[in-house]
Amino acid sequence: MAREDTGAEQERPGIRPAVRETYGPLDLGRRPMFGGGFIDFGYWQGIDLAGPLGEDERARSQQALYRHVLDAAGPLRRRRVLDVGCGLGTGCAVALTEYGPDAVTGMDIHPDQLTRARETHAVLLGEQPGRLRFAEGAAERMPWQDGAFDAVVSVEAVQHFPDLAGFAAETARVLRPGGAVAVTSFFTAGDAPGRPEQLAGLLDTYASGLDIARPVTALAEAFAAAGLAEVRTVSIGPEVWHGWDAWLSRWWAPGTWPRNFLRAYEEKILDYFVVTAVRPR
């Protein structure tokens, strides 16, 4: 199906220091706000934010975000799916067990995350040999043959990618003709000057360099330039930000930096989007 790079044929892709630390020694997935096996803000539609929010509601929101993206890339039955920036691999498990694909590949740049993914899903890997795998690779240099996948998805990882044009070009290359890509993450709301400085002043993840401030049009234009068609961007901010803030309120008071995600959304500095495109036949 594809040539998997083992590191012998080319250099291991570099990891930006903030990404290396956050997903390595700090192990972001162990933080209580990212319980449930995912590392994302969640899609909170249908969850009562006025009532008590527990681990069950949090897990539902994270699963819902992945399903929203998988649906946008679908149908996935009998298809080959690549998850770019798969993290702990729980989204890959959702895709495999609920969507009926031929195979799901989780790719991540961080070897520690891949170790955790393989340990977390050891049973599923054993039960579904050949249908689930995890591999190391960078979004801008994917170790796969041309046309290796029918669908590419990425959930809350693209804000870390340093080269959107490289990611778009690689996505177009590994997609078969007629294949689809669906990406979700947070982007600046518009391309007004000073957005990076505004976000760095509000949110530590931008100040540290973990997240990169770019408008959603940057990804949409990169997809179009790479030859992908039917490029669409849709805001899902109303279903993300209020629930994420309500969940964060368990640990942080108003005015502390994690609560500034909602403030940045309400001040029209930041928003959350789904971006989709297809490779023409």
Coordinates of C-alpha atoms in Angstrom, one line a residue:
M1 CA 0.0 0.0 0.0
A2 CA 2.7 2.5 1.0
R3 CA 6.3 2.8 1.7
E4 CA 6.8 3.3 5.4
D5 CA 9.9 5.3 6.3
T6 CA 11.9 3.7 9.1
G7 CA 14.5 6.4 9.5
A8 CA 17.1 4.5 7.5
E9 CA 16.2 6.1 4.2
Q10 CA 16.0 9.7 5.3
E11 CA 16.7 11.8 8.3
R12 CA 14.2 11.8 11.1
P13 CA 12.1 15.0 10.7
G14 CA 12.9 17.8 13.2
I15 CA 10.6 18.5 16.0
R16 CA 10.2 22.1 17.2
P17 CA 11.4 22.5 20.8
A18 CA 8.0 23.6 22.2
V19 CA 6.3 20.6 20.6
R20 CA 9.1 18.2 21.7
E21 CA 8.7 19.3 25.3
T22 CA 4.9 19.5 25.5
Y23 CA 4.3 16.0 24.0
G24 CA 7.4 14.5 25.4
P25 CA 8.4 15.1 29.1
L26 CA 5.3 17.2 29.9
D27 CA 3.0 14.6 28.4
L28 CA 0.0 16.9 27.7
G29 CA -2.4 14.0 27.4
R30 CA -2.0 13.2 31.1
R31 CA -3.3 16.6 32.1
P32 CA -6.8 16.3 33.6
M33 CA -8.4 18.7 31.1
F34 CA -7.4 16.2 28.3
G35 CA -8.8 13.1 29.9
G36 CA -10.5 10.5 27.8
G37 CA -7.6 9.6 25.6
F38 CA -7.8 12.6 23.2
I39 CA -6.0 15.9 23.2
D40 CA -8.5 18.3 21.8
F41 CA -10.9 21.0 22.9
G42 CA -14.1 19.0 22.1
Y43 CA -17.3 19.6 20.1
W44 CA -19.9 20.3 22.7
Q45 CA -23.1 20.4 20.6
G46 CA -25.9 18.7 22.5
I47 CA -24.1 18.7 25.9
D48 CA -25.8 20.8 28.6
L49 CA -23.2 23.3 29.6
A50 CA -25.4 24.7 32.4
G51 CA -25.4 21.3 34.2
P52 CA -22.5 19.6 35.9
L53 CA -19.7 18.6 33.5
G54 CA -17.9 15.4 34.3
E55 CA -15.5 13.0 32.6
D56 CA -18.4 11.4 30.6
E57 CA -19.4 14.7 29.1
R58 CA -15.8 15.6 28.4
A59 CA -15.2 12.3 26.6
R60 CA -18.4 12.7 24.6
S61 CA -17.2 16.1 23.4
Q62 CA -13.8 14.7 22.3
Q63 CA -15.3 11.8 20.5
A64 CA -17.8 14.1 18.8
L65 CA -15.1 16.3 17.4
Y66 CA -13.4 13.3 15.8
R67 CA -16.6 12.0 14.4
H68 CA -17.4 15.5 13.0
V69 CA -14.1 15.4 11.1
L70 CA -14.4 11.8 10.0
D71 CA -17.9 12.5 8.7
A72 CA -16.6 15.5 6.7
A73 CA -14.0 13.2 5.1
G74 CA -16.4 10.3 4.5
P75 CA -17.8 8.0 3.5
L76 CA -14.9 5.9 4.9
R77 CA -16.2 2.3 4.5
R78 CA -13.6 0.2 2.7
R79 CA -11.3 3.2 2.5
R80 CA -7.7 3.7 3.6
V81 CA -7.5 6.6 6.2
L82 CA -4.5 8.6 7.4
D83 CA -4.6 10.6 10.6
V84 CA -1.9 13.3 10.6
G85 CA -0.8 14.2 14.1
C86 CA -2.6 11.3 15.6
G87 CA -1.4 11.8 19.2
L88 CA -2.6 9.1 21.5
G89 CA -4.3 7.3 18.6
T90 CA -7.8 7.2 20.1
G91 CA -9.3 8.9 17.1
C92 CA -7.8 6.2 14.9
A93 CA -9.6 3.7 17.1
V94 CA -12.9 5.5 16.7
A95 CA -12.4 5.5 12.9
L96 CA -11.5 1.8 12.8
T97 CA -14.3 0.6 15.0
E98 CA -17.1 2.8 13.9
Y99 CA -16.5 3.7 10.2
G100 CA -15.6 0.4 8.6
P101 CA -12.4 1.4 6.7
D102 CA -10.0 -1.1 5.2
A103 CA -7.2 0.4 7.2
V104 CA -6.3 3.3 9.5
T105 CA -2.8 4.7 9.8
G106 CA -1.9 7.1 12.6
M107 CA 1.1 9.3 11.9
D108 CA 2.8 11.6 14.4
I109 CA 6.1 13.4 14.5
H110 CA 6.7 12.7 18.1
P111 CA 8.1 9.2 18.9
D112 CA 6.8 9.4 22.5
Q113 CA 3.3 9.9 21.4
L114 CA 3.6 6.9 19.1
T115 CA 4.8 4.8 21.9
R116 CA 1.8 5.8 24.0
A117 CA -0.5 5.2 21.1
R118 CA 0.8 1.6 20.6
E119 CA 0.6 0.9 24.3
T120 CA -2.9 2.3 24.7
H121 CA -4.2 0.4 21.7
A122 CA -2.2 -2.8 22.0
V123 CA -5.3 -5.0 22.2
L124 CA -6.8 -3.4 19.1
L125 CA -3.5 -3.6 17.2
G126 CA -3.4 -7.3 18.1
E127 CA -7.0 -8.0 17.1
Q128 CA -6.8 -6.0 13.8
P129 CA -3.4 -6.8 12.3
G130 CA -2.9 -4.9 9.2
R131 CA -5.9 -2.6 9.7
L132 CA -4.4 -0.3 12.4
R133 CA -0.9 1.0 12.5
F134 CA 1.1 3.9 13.9
A135 CA 4.1 5.4 12.1
E136 CA 6.5 8.3 12.6
G137 CA 6.4 11.1 10.1
A138 CA 6.2 14.9 9.6
A139 CA 3.2 16.6 8.1
E140 CA 5.5 18.3 5.6
R141 CA 7.3 15.0 4.6
M142 CA 5.1 12.0 4.8
P143 CA 6.7 8.6 4.4
W144 CA 4.0 7.2 2.0
Q145 CA 3.7 6.5 -1.7
D146 CA 1.7 8.7 -4.0
G147 CA -2.0 8.0 -3.8
A148 CA -1.6 5.7 -0.8
F149 CA -4.8 6.9 1.0
D150 CA -8.5 7.6 0.2
A151 CA -8.9 10.1 3.1
V152 CA -6.6 12.3 5.2
V153 CA -7.8 13.7 8.5
S154 CA -6.2 15.8 11.1
V155 CA -7.7 16.9 14.4
E156 CA -6.2 19.8 16.3
A157 CA -2.7 19.4 15.1
V158 CA -2.2 21.8 12.2
Q159 CA -1.7 24.7 14.6
H160 CA 1.7 23.2 15.3
F161 CA 2.7 22.6 11.6
P162 CA 5.4 25.1 10.6
D163 CA 4.9 24.8 6.9
L164 CA 1.2 24.7 5.7
A165 CA 2.3 24.7 2.0
G166 CA 4.4 21.6 2.7
F167 CA 1.5 19.9 4.5
A168 CA -0.9 20.7 1.7
A169 CA 1.4 19.5 -1.0
E170 CA 2.1 16.2 0.9
T171 CA -1.7 15.7 1.5
A172 CA -2.4 16.2 -2.2
R173 CA 0.4 13.7 -3.1
V174 CA -0.7 10.9 -0.8
L175 CA -4.4 11.2 -1.6
R176 CA -5.7 9.1 -4.5
P177 CA -7.7 10.9 -7.2
G178 CA -11.1 11.5 -5.7
G179 CA -9.8 11.3 -2.1
A180 CA -10.8 13.8 0.5
V181 CA -9.1 15.7 3.4
A182 CA -10.7 17.1 6.5
V183 CA -8.8 19.2 9.0
T184 CA -10.0 20.9 12.2
S185 CA -8.2 23.3 14.4
F186 CA -8.1 26.9 15.7
F187 CA -6.9 29.8 13.5
T188 CA -6.9 33.5 13.6
A189 CA -10.2 35.1 12.7
G190 CA -9.1 37.1 9.7
D191 CA -5.6 38.2 8.7
A192 CA -5.5 41.6 10.4
P193 CA -2.0 42.8 11.2
G194 CA -0.9 42.1 14.8
R195 CA -2.8 38.9 15.4
P196 CA 0.3 36.9 16.5
E197 CA 1.2 39.6 19.0
Q198 CA -2.4 39.8 20.3
L199 CA -2.6 36.0 20.8
A200 CA 0.9 35.9 22.4
G201 CA -0.3 38.5 24.9
L202 CA -3.4 36.4 25.7
L203 CA -2.4 32.8 25.5
D204 CA 0.8 31.1 26.8
T205 CA 0.7 28.5 24.0
Y206 CA 1.2 31.2 21.4
A207 CA 3.8 33.1 23.5
S208 CA 5.8 29.9 23.9
G209 CA 5.7 29.0 20.2
L210 CA 3.7 25.8 20.7
D211 CA 0.8 27.2 18.6
I212 CA 1.4 29.3 15.4
A213 CA -1.0 32.2 14.7
R214 CA -2.3 32.0 11.1
P215 CA -5.6 32.7 9.4
V216 CA -7.7 29.8 8.2
T217 CA -7.3 31.3 4.6
A218 CA -3.6 30.3 4.8
L219 CA -4.6 26.6 4.9
A220 CA -7.4 27.0 2.4
E221 CA -5.1 28.8 -0.1
A222 CA -2.3 26.2 0.5
F223 CA -4.8 23.4 -0.4
A224 CA -5.8 25.2 -3.5
A225 CA -2.2 25.9 -4.5
A226 CA -1.4 22.2 -4.1
G227 CA -4.1 21.3 -6.6
L228 CA -6.9 20.3 -4.3
A229 CA -10.4 21.3 -5.3
E230 CA -13.8 22.1 -3.6
V231 CA -11.9 23.8 -0.7
R232 CA -14.3 24.9 2.1
T233 CA -13.8 26.4 5.5
V234 CA -16.6 26.3 8.1
S235 CA -16.5 27.8 11.6
I236 CA -17.6 25.5 14.4
G237 CA -16.6 28.0 17.1
P238 CA -20.0 28.1 18.7
E239 CA -19.8 24.3 19.3
V240 CA -16.2 24.5 20.7
W241 CA -15.4 27.6 22.7
H242 CA -18.2 27.8 25.2
G243 CA -17.9 24.1 26.1
W244 CA -14.1 24.2 26.3
D245 CA -14.3 27.3 28.6
A246 CA -16.9 25.6 30.8
W247 CA -14.7 22.6 31.2
L248 CA -11.6 24.7 31.9
S249 CA -13.5 26.5 34.7
R250 CA -13.0 23.4 36.8
W251 CA -9.3 24.3 37.2
W252 CA -8.9 28.0 36.2
A253 CA -10.6 31.2 37.3
P254 CA -11.9 33.8 34.9
G255 CA -9.0 36.0 33.6
T256 CA -6.4 33.3 33.8
W257 CA -4.7 32.5 30.5
P258 CA -6.5 29.3 29.5
R259 CA -9.8 31.0 29.9
N260 CA -8.6 33.6 27.3
F261 CA -9.4 31.1 24.5
L262 CA -13.1 32.1 24.9
R263 CA -12.1 35.8 25.2
A264 CA -10.1 35.6 22.0
Y265 CA -13.1 34.1 20.2
E266 CA -15.5 36.7 21.6
E267 CA -13.2 39.5 20.5
K268 CA -13.0 37.9 17.0
I269 CA -9.3 37.2 17.2
L270 CA -9.4 33.4 17.2
D271 CA -11.9 30.9 15.9
Y272 CA -12.2 27.1 15.3
F273 CA -12.7 25.7 11.8
V274 CA -13.2 22.6 9.7
V275 CA -11.3 22.8 6.4
T276 CA -12.2 20.3 3.6
A277 CA -11.0 19.6 0.1
V278 CA -10.8 16.8 -2.5
R279 CA -8.2 15.7 -5.0
P280 CA -9.6 16.0 -8.4
R281 CA -10.1 12.7 -10.4

